[in-house]
Amino acid sequence: MSRLVLVLGDQLTFDIASLKAADKTKDIVVMAEVADEASYVPHHPKKIAFLFSAMRHFAENLRQVGWRVNYTKFEDSGAHASIGAALLAAAEEHRCSKVLATEPGEWRLLKHLNDIPLDVTQLEDDRFVASHAEFLSWAEGRKELRLEWFYREMRRKSGLLMDGDKPEGGKWNFDQDNRKPAPGGVDFSGPMHFRPDHITSEVLDLVETRFGDNFGDLRPFWFAVTSDDAHRALAHFVDGGLAKFGDYQDAMLSDERFLWHAVLSMYLNVGLLSPLEVCRAAESAWKDGRAPLNAVEGFIRQIIGWREFVRGIYFHEGPDYVSRNFLDHDRALPALYWGGETKMHCLSQAVDQTRAEAYAHHIQRLMVTGNFALLAGVHPHEVHEWYLAVYADAYEWVEAPNTVGMSQFADGGVVGSKPYVSSGNYIDRMSDYCKTCAYSVKTKTGEGACPFNLLYWHFLDRHRKRFASNPRMGNMYRTWDRMNADKRETIIAEADAFLRALENGDPV
Ligand code: FAD
Ligand code: DLZ
Ligand code: SF4
């Protein structure tokens, strides 16, 4: 008896659990471009085009090695609204009721698969270094879940950068050598670009017609859509970008969209690359003397540390995680996030490149768009939906802990021990944005004062009860308390006026 083998858009590898458990001679692979998945948030057109084209290429690869594939294109007359509808139609067509699936990376879809009136087996997604059971057992009984301890476990388990049971170089973490401000220019050409083939060109036309109104530029489209090309992009980064990745990981420069970043997350998250092969490629570069340890350790920590850690948190915390709002923030997401006019140069740079590339690097996401939303008190669910929509690498298991947790502190400290807030000083130190901004970062109040400077104190003042006793925030409150009362009053009044202008939709 045949079974249906579901392969979702972010499960595009022969190593996916459902394919490994299936029988090529009897079972039928089901892949479907469906309206529900394409519209649960207004995805960036580049993200949809990437997914659909990568899905179509993977279906071809499956057929070439002998799989029978039941594939529905978005534009087919028999296209389905949901994954469930696609499975039900395939079940009827092939007269079978058993489905092998790999668990999706989102509670919404997990529930959807459980609710389908078919015999669905959901296998654990084993593309990660830590299984669910391993994360849960690591987390159990701990008062706080902190990345550093989890990361060391992942280093031991994977053997990456290990010298026996000791970390290479005598330290687990080389962050103190990293995080330098940007130099004047960038000597890496950025991510490898690929020319759309006929499959991608067809998808681009479809996305233009059906999703052309979504926020984001569809063209030029340069992403890899096959595993072979994603591997070329990996090699290109390891050869040209990795050596300086550590040093300039947190730097930002006007009109430099990628600096020394890998721009591989979208490939990793759909299965075109595997996390361990990416880490091993980086480790080899260190062993061959092509990249220093601080860069390679920093890079590997992002993948077997942060990426695994946030996934563990997402499934550990449960389906209500994305609705948390620890700080009771309730402001609507300002129009500037969708490209509305702003005089704040840091934000216009981050949003413009997000629209153009469906990409911004970590510090732009955390310390520019994330920091501003947190300081301004934007409702975390609106922030979450924005990040889920606009980035090509965004799937809830990875996006939500980064946004709801790390960036908006809406989980009350599950991911991080204190909120990531900063005044304009941090942005000025790590970028050249302030040099050409209409606001002055050095000005704390009055005409032209940088809004981050005003909102930073507004945030601390309005959340004093929550944070004054946090040992990592005591210094901030002592500085605030040392200011004279008139200055404090002026800051709060000016911040309030700024927030009113933001709410009224005035260009700020
Ligand atoms: P690099 O900076 O070159 O890092 C290398 C790799 O490390 C990345 O490809 C990625 O796989 C991994 N990585 C780095 N940081 C993280 C992290 N914090 N969490 C998980 N993996 C990490 N990443 C996503 O993959 N999808 C998201 O939807 C997403 N949303 C985010 C939302 C916010 C508010 C923030 C602050 C961060 C978010 N991140 C997300 C994490 C990070 O910003 C991206 O992984 C990174 O910018 C991807 O670009 P890159 O490939 O050039 O990464
Ligand atoms: C993101 C996405 C989009 C845009 N479209 C599809 C689709 O049409 N078919 C599909 O199988 N998957 C798609 N995806 C990816 C899913 O939304 C993803 O599997 C879930 O969010 C779980 O991570
Ligand atoms: Fe951003 Fe303020 Fe710098 Fe302008 S001055 S770029 S608003 S941090």
Coordinates of C-alpha atoms and ligand atoms in Angstrom, one line a residue:
M1 CA 0.0 0.0 0.0
S2 CA 1.4 3.4 -1.0
R3 CA 1.9 6.2 1.5
L4 CA 2.0 9.9 0.9
V5 CA 5.3 11.6 1.8
L6 CA 4.8 15.3 2.6
V7 CA 7.7 17.6 1.9
L8 CA 7.2 21.2 2.9
G9 CA 8.8 24.2 1.4
D10 CA 11.4 24.5 4.1
Q11 CA 12.3 20.7 4.0
L12 CA 14.1 20.6 0.7
T13 CA 16.7 17.9 1.3
F14 CA 17.1 14.2 0.6
D15 CA 18.0 13.9 4.3
I16 CA 14.6 15.0 5.5
A17 CA 13.2 12.4 8.0
S18 CA 10.0 11.7 5.9
L19 CA 12.0 10.8 2.8
K20 CA 14.5 8.8 4.7
A21 CA 11.6 6.7 6.2
A22 CA 9.8 6.3 2.8
D23 CA 10.0 3.7 0.1
K24 CA 10.8 5.1 -3.4
T25 CA 9.4 2.1 -5.1
K26 CA 5.9 2.6 -3.6
D27 CA 5.4 5.9 -1.8
I28 CA 4.4 9.2 -3.4
V29 CA 5.9 12.6 -2.5
V30 CA 3.4 15.4 -2.1
M31 CA 4.6 19.0 -2.5
A32 CA 2.2 21.9 -2.8
E33 CA 2.4 25.7 -3.3
V34 CA -0.6 26.7 -1.3
A35 CA -2.4 30.0 -0.5
D36 CA -2.4 29.5 3.2
E37 CA 1.4 29.2 3.4
A38 CA 2.0 32.0 0.9
S39 CA -0.2 34.4 2.9
Y40 CA -0.2 33.8 6.7
V41 CA 1.9 37.0 6.7
P42 CA 2.5 39.2 3.6
H43 CA 5.8 37.6 2.8
H44 CA 8.4 39.6 0.9
P45 CA 8.1 38.7 -2.9
K46 CA 11.7 37.5 -2.9
K47 CA 11.0 35.0 -0.1
I48 CA 8.0 33.5 -2.0
A49 CA 9.9 33.4 -5.3
F50 CA 12.8 31.7 -3.5
L51 CA 10.6 29.1 -1.8
F52 CA 8.5 28.3 -4.9
S53 CA 11.6 28.1 -7.2
A54 CA 13.6 26.0 -4.7
M55 CA 10.6 23.7 -4.3
R56 CA 10.2 23.2 -8.0
H57 CA 13.9 22.5 -8.4
F58 CA 13.8 20.0 -5.6
A59 CA 10.8 18.2 -7.1
E60 CA 12.8 17.9 -10.3
N61 CA 15.7 16.4 -8.4
L62 CA 13.4 13.9 -6.7
R63 CA 11.9 12.8 -10.0
Q64 CA 15.4 12.4 -11.5
V65 CA 16.3 9.9 -8.9
G66 CA 13.1 7.9 -9.3
W67 CA 10.6 9.4 -6.9
R68 CA 7.0 9.8 -7.9
V69 CA 6.1 13.4 -7.1
N70 CA 2.6 14.9 -6.8
Y71 CA 3.3 18.6 -7.1
T72 CA 0.8 21.4 -7.3
K73 CA 1.9 24.8 -8.6
F74 CA 0.3 27.9 -7.2
E75 CA -1.1 28.8 -10.7
D76 CA -2.5 25.3 -11.4
S77 CA -6.2 25.1 -11.9
G78 CA -6.4 22.4 -9.2
A79 CA -4.2 24.4 -6.7
H80 CA -5.1 24.0 -3.1
A81 CA -5.8 26.5 -0.3
S82 CA -3.9 24.5 2.4
I83 CA -1.4 21.7 2.9
G84 CA -4.3 19.6 4.3
A85 CA -6.4 20.1 1.2
A86 CA -3.4 19.1 -1.0
L87 CA -2.9 15.9 1.1
L88 CA -6.6 15.1 1.0
A89 CA -6.7 15.5 -2.8
A90 CA -3.6 13.4 -3.2
A91 CA -5.0 10.7 -0.9
E92 CA -8.1 10.4 -3.0
E93 CA -6.2 10.4 -6.3
H94 CA -3.8 7.7 -5.1
R95 CA -6.3 5.8 -2.9
C96 CA -4.2 5.9 0.2
S97 CA -4.7 7.3 3.7
K98 CA -1.3 7.1 5.4
V99 CA 0.9 10.2 5.4
L100 CA 4.6 10.4 6.4
A101 CA 5.5 13.9 7.4
T102 CA 8.4 15.7 9.1
E103 CA 7.2 18.0 11.8
P104 CA 6.9 21.6 10.6
G105 CA 8.8 24.4 12.3
E106 CA 5.6 26.2 13.4
W107 CA 3.0 25.3 16.0
R108 CA 0.2 26.4 13.6
L109 CA 1.1 23.9 10.9
L110 CA 1.8 21.1 13.4
K111 CA -1.8 21.5 14.6
H112 CA -3.1 21.7 11.1
L113 CA -1.4 18.3 10.2
N114 CA -2.8 16.7 13.4
D115 CA -6.3 17.9 12.4
I116 CA -6.4 16.4 8.9
P117 CA -8.6 13.3 8.7
L118 CA -5.8 11.1 7.5
D119 CA -3.4 8.8 9.3
V120 CA -0.5 11.3 9.6
T121 CA 2.8 10.3 11.2
Q122 CA 4.9 13.3 12.1
L123 CA 8.6 12.4 12.4
E124 CA 11.0 14.6 14.3
D125 CA 13.0 17.0 12.2
D126 CA 16.6 15.7 12.7
R127 CA 18.4 18.4 10.7
F128 CA 19.5 19.9 14.0
V129 CA 22.4 19.2 16.3
A130 CA 20.2 18.9 19.4
S131 CA 17.0 16.8 19.4
H132 CA 13.9 18.0 21.3
A133 CA 14.7 15.4 24.0
E134 CA 18.3 16.7 24.3
F135 CA 17.2 20.3 24.6
L136 CA 14.5 19.5 27.2
S137 CA 16.9 17.4 29.2
W138 CA 19.5 20.2 29.2
A139 CA 16.8 22.8 30.1
E140 CA 15.2 20.8 32.9
G141 CA 15.8 22.1 36.4
R142 CA 17.7 25.1 35.2
K143 CA 16.7 28.4 36.7
E144 CA 17.8 30.3 33.6
L145 CA 18.4 29.0 30.0
R146 CA 21.5 30.7 28.8
L147 CA 23.2 30.3 25.5
E148 CA 26.8 30.0 26.7
W149 CA 26.2 26.8 28.6
F150 CA 24.1 25.2 25.9
Y151 CA 26.7 26.2 23.3
R152 CA 29.4 24.3 25.1
E153 CA 27.3 21.2 25.1
M154 CA 26.8 21.6 21.3
R155 CA 30.6 22.0 20.9
R156 CA 31.2 18.8 22.8
K157 CA 28.5 16.9 21.0
S158 CA 29.6 18.0 17.5
G159 CA 33.3 17.9 18.2
L160 CA 33.7 21.2 16.4
L161 CA 36.7 23.2 17.4
M162 CA 37.5 20.7 20.1
D163 CA 41.0 19.5 21.2
G164 CA 40.0 16.4 23.1
D165 CA 37.6 17.6 25.7
K166 CA 39.1 21.2 25.7
P167 CA 38.1 24.0 23.4
E168 CA 40.6 24.9 20.7
G169 CA 42.6 28.0 21.6
G170 CA 41.9 27.4 25.3
K171 CA 38.7 29.4 25.3
W172 CA 35.1 28.6 24.4
N173 CA 34.3 32.1 23.2
F174 CA 36.4 34.7 21.4
D175 CA 33.9 37.5 21.4
Q176 CA 36.2 40.0 23.1
D177 CA 38.3 40.0 19.9
N178 CA 35.2 40.6 17.8
R179 CA 32.7 43.4 17.4
K180 CA 35.0 46.1 16.0
P181 CA 33.4 49.2 14.4
A182 CA 33.4 49.1 10.6
P183 CA 36.5 50.2 8.8
G184 CA 36.2 52.7 5.9
G185 CA 35.3 50.1 3.2
V186 CA 34.5 46.4 2.6
D187 CA 37.0 44.1 0.8
F188 CA 34.5 41.3 0.3
S189 CA 32.2 41.3 -2.8
G190 CA 29.3 40.0 -0.7
P191 CA 27.0 37.0 -1.3
M192 CA 27.3 35.1 -4.6
H193 CA 24.7 36.0 -7.2
F194 CA 23.0 33.5 -9.4
R195 CA 21.2 34.1 -12.7
P196 CA 17.5 33.0 -12.7
D197 CA 17.0 29.9 -14.9
H198 CA 13.8 29.1 -16.8
I199 CA 12.1 27.7 -13.7
T200 CA 13.0 30.7 -11.6
S201 CA 11.9 33.1 -14.4
E202 CA 8.5 31.4 -14.5
V203 CA 8.1 31.7 -10.8
L204 CA 9.2 35.4 -10.9
D205 CA 6.4 36.2 -13.3
L206 CA 3.9 34.4 -11.1
V207 CA 5.0 36.2 -8.0
E208 CA 5.0 39.5 -9.7
T209 CA 1.4 39.0 -10.8
R210 CA 0.1 37.4 -7.5
F211 CA 2.2 39.0 -4.8
G212 CA 3.5 42.1 -6.5
D213 CA 1.7 44.3 -3.9
N214 CA 3.5 42.8 -1.0
F215 CA 6.3 45.0 0.6
G216 CA 9.6 44.2 -1.1
D217 CA 11.4 44.3 -4.4
L218 CA 11.2 41.1 -6.4
R219 CA 13.9 42.0 -8.9
P220 CA 16.8 41.7 -9.2
F221 CA 16.5 38.1 -8.0
W222 CA 19.9 36.5 -7.3
F223 CA 19.4 33.8 -4.7
A224 CA 20.6 30.2 -5.1
V225 CA 17.6 27.9 -5.5
T226 CA 19.4 24.5 -5.6
S227 CA 21.6 22.8 -3.1
D228 CA 24.5 22.8 -5.6
D229 CA 24.3 26.6 -5.9
A230 CA 23.9 27.1 -2.2
H231 CA 27.1 25.1 -1.7
R232 CA 28.8 27.4 -4.2
A233 CA 27.6 30.4 -2.1
L234 CA 29.0 28.7 1.0
A235 CA 32.4 28.2 -0.6
H236 CA 32.4 31.8 -1.8
F237 CA 31.8 33.1 1.7
V238 CA 34.3 30.8 3.4
D239 CA 37.0 32.0 0.8
G240 CA 36.2 35.7 0.9
G241 CA 34.1 36.7 3.9
L242 CA 34.8 34.4 6.8
A243 CA 38.2 35.7 7.8
K244 CA 36.8 39.1 8.9
F245 CA 33.4 37.8 9.9
G246 CA 34.3 38.0 13.6
D247 CA 36.0 41.4 13.6
Y248 CA 33.1 43.1 11.9
Q249 CA 30.1 41.0 12.9
D250 CA 28.4 44.0 14.6
A251 CA 29.5 46.7 12.2
M252 CA 27.1 48.7 10.0
L253 CA 28.0 50.9 7.0
S254 CA 25.8 53.0 4.8
D255 CA 24.9 51.3 1.5
E256 CA 26.9 48.2 2.5
R257 CA 24.2 45.7 2.8
F258 CA 26.2 42.5 3.6
L259 CA 29.7 43.5 4.9
W260 CA 31.4 40.2 5.8
H261 CA 28.2 38.3 6.6
A262 CA 27.5 34.8 5.2
V263 CA 23.9 35.5 3.9
L264 CA 23.3 31.7 4.1
S265 CA 20.5 31.6 6.6
M266 CA 17.8 31.3 3.9
Y267 CA 19.6 28.3 2.5
L268 CA 20.1 26.7 5.9
N269 CA 16.5 27.2 6.9
V270 CA 15.0 25.4 3.9
G271 CA 17.5 22.5 3.8
L272 CA 19.7 23.5 0.9
L273 CA 22.6 23.5 3.3
S274 CA 23.0 21.6 6.5
P275 CA 24.2 23.3 9.7
L276 CA 27.0 20.9 10.3
E277 CA 28.4 21.0 6.8
V278 CA 28.5 24.8 7.0
C279 CA 30.3 24.7 10.3
R280 CA 32.8 22.0 9.1
A281 CA 33.6 24.2 6.1
A282 CA 34.4 27.0 8.4
E283 CA 36.4 24.8 10.7
S284 CA 38.5 23.5 7.7
A285 CA 39.3 27.1 6.8
W286 CA 40.7 27.7 10.3
K287 CA 42.7 24.4 10.1
D288 CA 44.1 25.4 6.7
G289 CA 45.1 28.8 8.0
R290 CA 42.6 30.6 5.8
A291 CA 40.6 32.2 8.7
P292 CA 41.5 33.1 12.3
L293 CA 40.0 31.3 15.3
N294 CA 38.0 34.4 16.5
A295 CA 36.1 34.5 13.2
V296 CA 35.5 30.8 12.9
E297 CA 34.5 30.3 16.6
G298 CA 32.2 33.3 16.3
F299 CA 30.6 32.0 13.2
I300 CA 30.2 28.4 14.5
R301 CA 28.7 29.8 17.7
Q302 CA 25.9 31.5 15.7
I303 CA 25.0 28.2 14.1
I304 CA 25.4 25.4 16.7
G305 CA 24.8 27.9 19.5
W306 CA 22.2 30.6 18.7
R307 CA 20.4 28.8 15.9
E308 CA 20.0 25.6 17.9
F309 CA 19.3 27.5 21.2
V310 CA 16.4 29.5 19.7
R311 CA 14.8 26.4 18.2
G312 CA 15.0 24.7 21.5
I313 CA 13.3 27.7 23.2
Y314 CA 10.5 27.8 20.6
F315 CA 9.5 24.3 21.2
H316 CA 10.2 24.4 24.9
E317 CA 8.0 27.4 25.5
G318 CA 4.9 26.3 23.5
P319 CA 2.3 27.8 21.1
D320 CA 1.5 30.8 23.3
Y321 CA 5.1 32.1 23.0
V322 CA 4.4 34.4 20.1
S323 CA 1.5 36.1 21.9
R324 CA 3.6 37.1 25.0
N325 CA 3.8 40.8 25.9
F326 CA 5.7 41.0 29.2
L327 CA 6.1 44.8 28.9
D328 CA 2.5 45.5 27.9
H329 CA 3.5 47.4 24.8
D330 CA 0.6 48.4 22.6
R331 CA 1.7 50.9 20.0
A332 CA 0.9 50.1 16.3
L333 CA 3.9 49.3 14.1
P334 CA 4.9 52.7 12.6
A335 CA 4.5 53.1 8.9
L336 CA 8.2 53.7 8.4
Y337 CA 8.7 49.9 8.8
W338 CA 6.8 49.5 5.5
G339 CA 8.9 52.1 3.8
G340 CA 7.1 55.2 5.1
E341 CA 9.3 58.4 5.2
T342 CA 11.7 58.8 8.1
K343 CA 14.6 61.2 8.8
M344 CA 16.3 58.6 11.0
H345 CA 19.1 57.5 8.7
C346 CA 19.8 54.2 10.6
L347 CA 16.2 53.1 10.2
S348 CA 15.9 54.2 6.6
Q349 CA 19.1 52.2 5.7
A350 CA 17.8 49.1 7.5
V351 CA 14.3 49.3 6.0
D352 CA 15.5 50.2 2.5
Q353 CA 17.8 47.2 2.3
T354 CA 15.1 45.0 3.8
R355 CA 12.8 46.0 0.9
A356 CA 15.5 45.5 -1.7
E357 CA 17.1 42.3 -0.5
A358 CA 14.7 40.6 2.0
Y359 CA 17.9 40.7 4.2
A360 CA 19.4 42.7 7.0
H361 CA 22.1 41.5 9.2
H362 CA 21.8 40.6 12.9
I363 CA 22.8 44.0 14.4
Q364 CA 20.5 45.9 12.0
R365 CA 17.6 43.6 13.1
L366 CA 18.5 43.8 16.8
M367 CA 19.9 47.2 17.4
V368 CA 18.2 49.3 14.8
T369 CA 14.7 48.1 13.8
G370 CA 14.3 45.9 16.9
N371 CA 15.8 48.5 19.4
F372 CA 13.6 51.3 18.0
A373 CA 10.4 49.2 18.2
L374 CA 11.2 48.2 21.8
L375 CA 12.0 51.8 22.8
A376 CA 8.9 53.1 21.2
G377 CA 6.7 50.5 22.9
V378 CA 5.4 48.8 19.7
H379 CA 3.1 45.7 20.3
P380 CA 5.5 42.7 20.1
H381 CA 3.1 40.7 18.0
E382 CA 3.1 43.4 15.3
V383 CA 6.9 43.4 15.4
H384 CA 6.9 39.6 15.2
E385 CA 4.7 39.6 12.1
W386 CA 6.8 42.2 10.4
Y387 CA 10.0 40.1 10.9
L388 CA 8.2 37.0 9.8
A389 CA 7.1 38.7 6.6
V390 CA 10.0 40.7 5.4
Y391 CA 13.1 38.4 5.7
A392 CA 13.8 35.6 3.3
D393 CA 15.1 33.4 6.1
A394 CA 12.0 33.9 8.4
Y395 CA 10.2 30.8 9.8
E396 CA 8.6 31.0 13.2
W397 CA 10.8 28.6 15.1
V398 CA 13.8 30.8 14.5
E399 CA 12.2 34.2 14.0
A400 CA 9.9 34.3 17.1
P401 CA 12.6 33.7 19.8
N402 CA 14.8 36.2 18.1
T403 CA 12.0 38.8 17.9
V404 CA 9.6 38.2 20.8
G405 CA 12.4 37.1 23.1
M406 CA 15.8 38.5 22.2
S407 CA 14.7 41.7 20.6
Q408 CA 11.4 42.7 22.3
F409 CA 11.9 41.1 25.8
A410 CA 8.2 40.1 25.5
D411 CA 9.0 36.7 27.0
G412 CA 10.1 38.4 30.2
G413 CA 13.7 37.1 30.0
V414 CA 13.6 33.6 28.7
V415 CA 16.0 34.3 25.8
G416 CA 18.0 37.1 27.3
S417 CA 18.7 38.4 30.8
K418 CA 18.1 42.0 30.0
P419 CA 16.5 44.0 27.1
Y420 CA 18.6 45.0 24.2
V421 CA 18.1 48.7 24.4
S422 CA 20.6 51.4 23.5
S423 CA 20.7 55.1 22.9
G424 CA 22.1 56.5 19.7
N425 CA 25.7 56.1 21.1
Y426 CA 25.8 52.4 20.2
I427 CA 24.6 53.0 16.6
D428 CA 27.1 55.8 16.3
R429 CA 30.0 53.6 17.6
M430 CA 29.2 50.7 15.3
S431 CA 28.2 52.5 12.1
D432 CA 28.7 55.6 10.0
Y433 CA 24.9 56.2 9.9
C434 CA 24.9 59.2 12.3
K435 CA 27.4 61.1 10.2
T436 CA 24.7 61.8 7.5
C437 CA 21.6 61.8 9.6
A438 CA 19.2 64.7 9.9
Y439 CA 19.3 64.2 13.7
S440 CA 22.4 64.7 15.8
V441 CA 23.5 61.8 17.9
K442 CA 25.5 64.1 20.2
T443 CA 22.4 66.1 21.0
K444 CA 20.5 64.8 23.9
T445 CA 17.5 67.2 24.0
G446 CA 16.1 70.0 22.0
E447 CA 16.3 70.8 18.3
G448 CA 17.6 67.8 16.3
A449 CA 18.2 65.5 19.3
C450 CA 18.5 61.9 18.2
P451 CA 15.2 60.1 18.9
F452 CA 17.1 57.0 20.2
N453 CA 18.6 59.2 22.9
L454 CA 15.2 60.4 24.1
L455 CA 13.4 57.1 23.8
Y456 CA 16.2 55.2 25.6
W457 CA 15.5 57.1 28.9
H458 CA 11.8 57.1 28.3
F459 CA 12.0 53.3 28.1
L460 CA 14.0 53.0 31.3
D461 CA 11.9 55.4 33.2
R462 CA 8.5 53.8 32.2
H463 CA 9.8 50.3 33.1
R464 CA 11.6 51.3 36.3
K465 CA 9.7 48.9 38.5
R466 CA 10.6 46.0 36.3
F467 CA 14.3 46.7 35.7
A468 CA 15.8 48.8 38.4
S469 CA 16.7 45.7 40.4
N470 CA 18.3 43.9 37.4
P471 CA 22.0 43.8 38.3
R472 CA 22.9 44.3 34.6
M473 CA 20.9 47.5 34.5
G474 CA 21.8 49.2 37.7
N475 CA 24.4 51.5 36.1
M476 CA 21.8 52.8 33.6
Y477 CA 19.4 53.8 36.4
R478 CA 22.2 55.3 38.4
T479 CA 23.1 57.5 35.4
W480 CA 19.5 58.5 35.0
D481 CA 19.1 59.3 38.7
R482 CA 22.2 61.5 38.7
M483 CA 20.8 63.8 36.0
N484 CA 19.1 66.9 37.3
A485 CA 15.4 66.8 37.6
D486 CA 14.8 69.5 34.9
K487 CA 16.8 67.6 32.4
R488 CA 14.9 64.3 33.1
E489 CA 11.6 66.1 32.7
T490 CA 12.7 67.7 29.4
I491 CA 13.8 64.3 28.1
I492 CA 10.4 62.6 29.0
A493 CA 8.4 65.5 27.6
E494 CA 10.4 65.5 24.3
A495 CA 10.2 61.7 24.0
D496 CA 6.4 61.9 24.6
A497 CA 6.1 64.5 21.9
F498 CA 8.1 62.3 19.5
L499 CA 5.9 59.3 20.2
R500 CA 2.8 61.4 19.6
A501 CA 4.2 62.5 16.2
L502 CA 5.0 58.9 15.4
E503 CA 1.5 57.9 16.3
N504 CA 0.0 60.7 14.2
G505 CA 2.0 59.5 11.2
D506 CA 4.1 62.7 11.0
P507 CA 7.4 62.0 9.3
V508 CA 9.9 61.7 12.1
Ligands
FAD1 P1 25.6 35.5 9.7 O1 25.7 36.8 10.5 O2 26.6 35.4 8.7 O3 25.6 34.3 10.7 C1 25.8 33.0 10.2 C2 24.7 32.1 10.5 O4 24.4 32.0 11.9 C3 23.3 32.5 9.9 O5 23.2 32.2 8.6 C4 22.3 31.9 10.8 O6 22.0 30.6 10.4 C5 23.0 31.8 12.2 N1 22.6 32.8 13.1 C6 23.2 33.9 13.5 N2 22.5 34.5 14.4 C7 21.5 33.8 14.7 C8 20.4 33.9 15.6 N3 20.3 34.9 16.5 N4 19.4 33.0 15.6 C9 19.5 31.9 14.8 N5 20.5 31.8 13.9 C10 21.5 32.7 13.9 N6 17.6 34.3 11.7 C11 16.9 33.5 10.8 O7 17.5 32.6 10.3 N7 15.6 33.7 10.6 C12 14.9 34.7 11.1 O8 13.7 34.8 10.9 C13 15.5 35.6 12.0 N8 14.9 36.6 12.6 C14 15.5 37.4 13.4 C15 14.8 38.5 14.0 C16 15.4 39.4 14.9 C17 14.7 40.5 15.6 C18 16.8 39.2 15.1 C19 17.5 40.1 16.1 C20 17.5 38.2 14.5 C21 16.9 37.3 13.7 N9 17.6 36.2 13.1 C22 16.9 35.4 12.2 C23 19.0 36.0 13.4 C24 20.0 36.6 12.5 O9 19.8 38.0 12.4 C25 20.1 36.0 11.1 O10 20.2 34.6 11.2 C26 21.2 36.5 10.3 O11 21.1 37.9 10.1 C27 21.2 35.8 8.9 O12 22.2 36.4 8.1 P2 23.5 35.7 7.7 O13 23.2 34.4 7.1 O14 24.3 36.6 6.9 O15 24.2 35.4 9.1
DLZ2 C1 7.0 30.1 3.7 C2 6.2 29.1 2.8 C3 5.6 29.7 1.6 C4 5.6 31.1 1.3 N1 4.8 28.9 0.8 C5 4.8 27.5 1.1 C6 4.1 26.7 0.2 O1 3.3 27.1 -0.7 N2 4.1 25.3 0.5 C7 4.8 24.8 1.5 O2 4.9 23.6 1.6 N3 5.5 25.6 2.3 C8 5.6 27.0 2.1 N4 6.2 27.8 3.0 C9 6.9 27.2 4.1 C10 6.0 26.9 5.3 O3 5.3 28.0 5.6 C11 6.8 26.3 6.4 O4 6.9 24.9 6.2 C12 6.1 26.5 7.8 O5 6.1 27.9 8.1 C13 6.9 25.7 8.9 O6 8.2 26.2 9.1
SF4_3 FE1 20.0 56.8 14.0 FE2 20.1 58.8 15.9 FE3 22.3 58.1 14.5 FE4 20.2 59.4 13.3 S1 21.5 60.2 14.9 S2 21.4 57.6 12.5 S3 18.5 58.5 14.4 S4 21.2 56.8 15.9

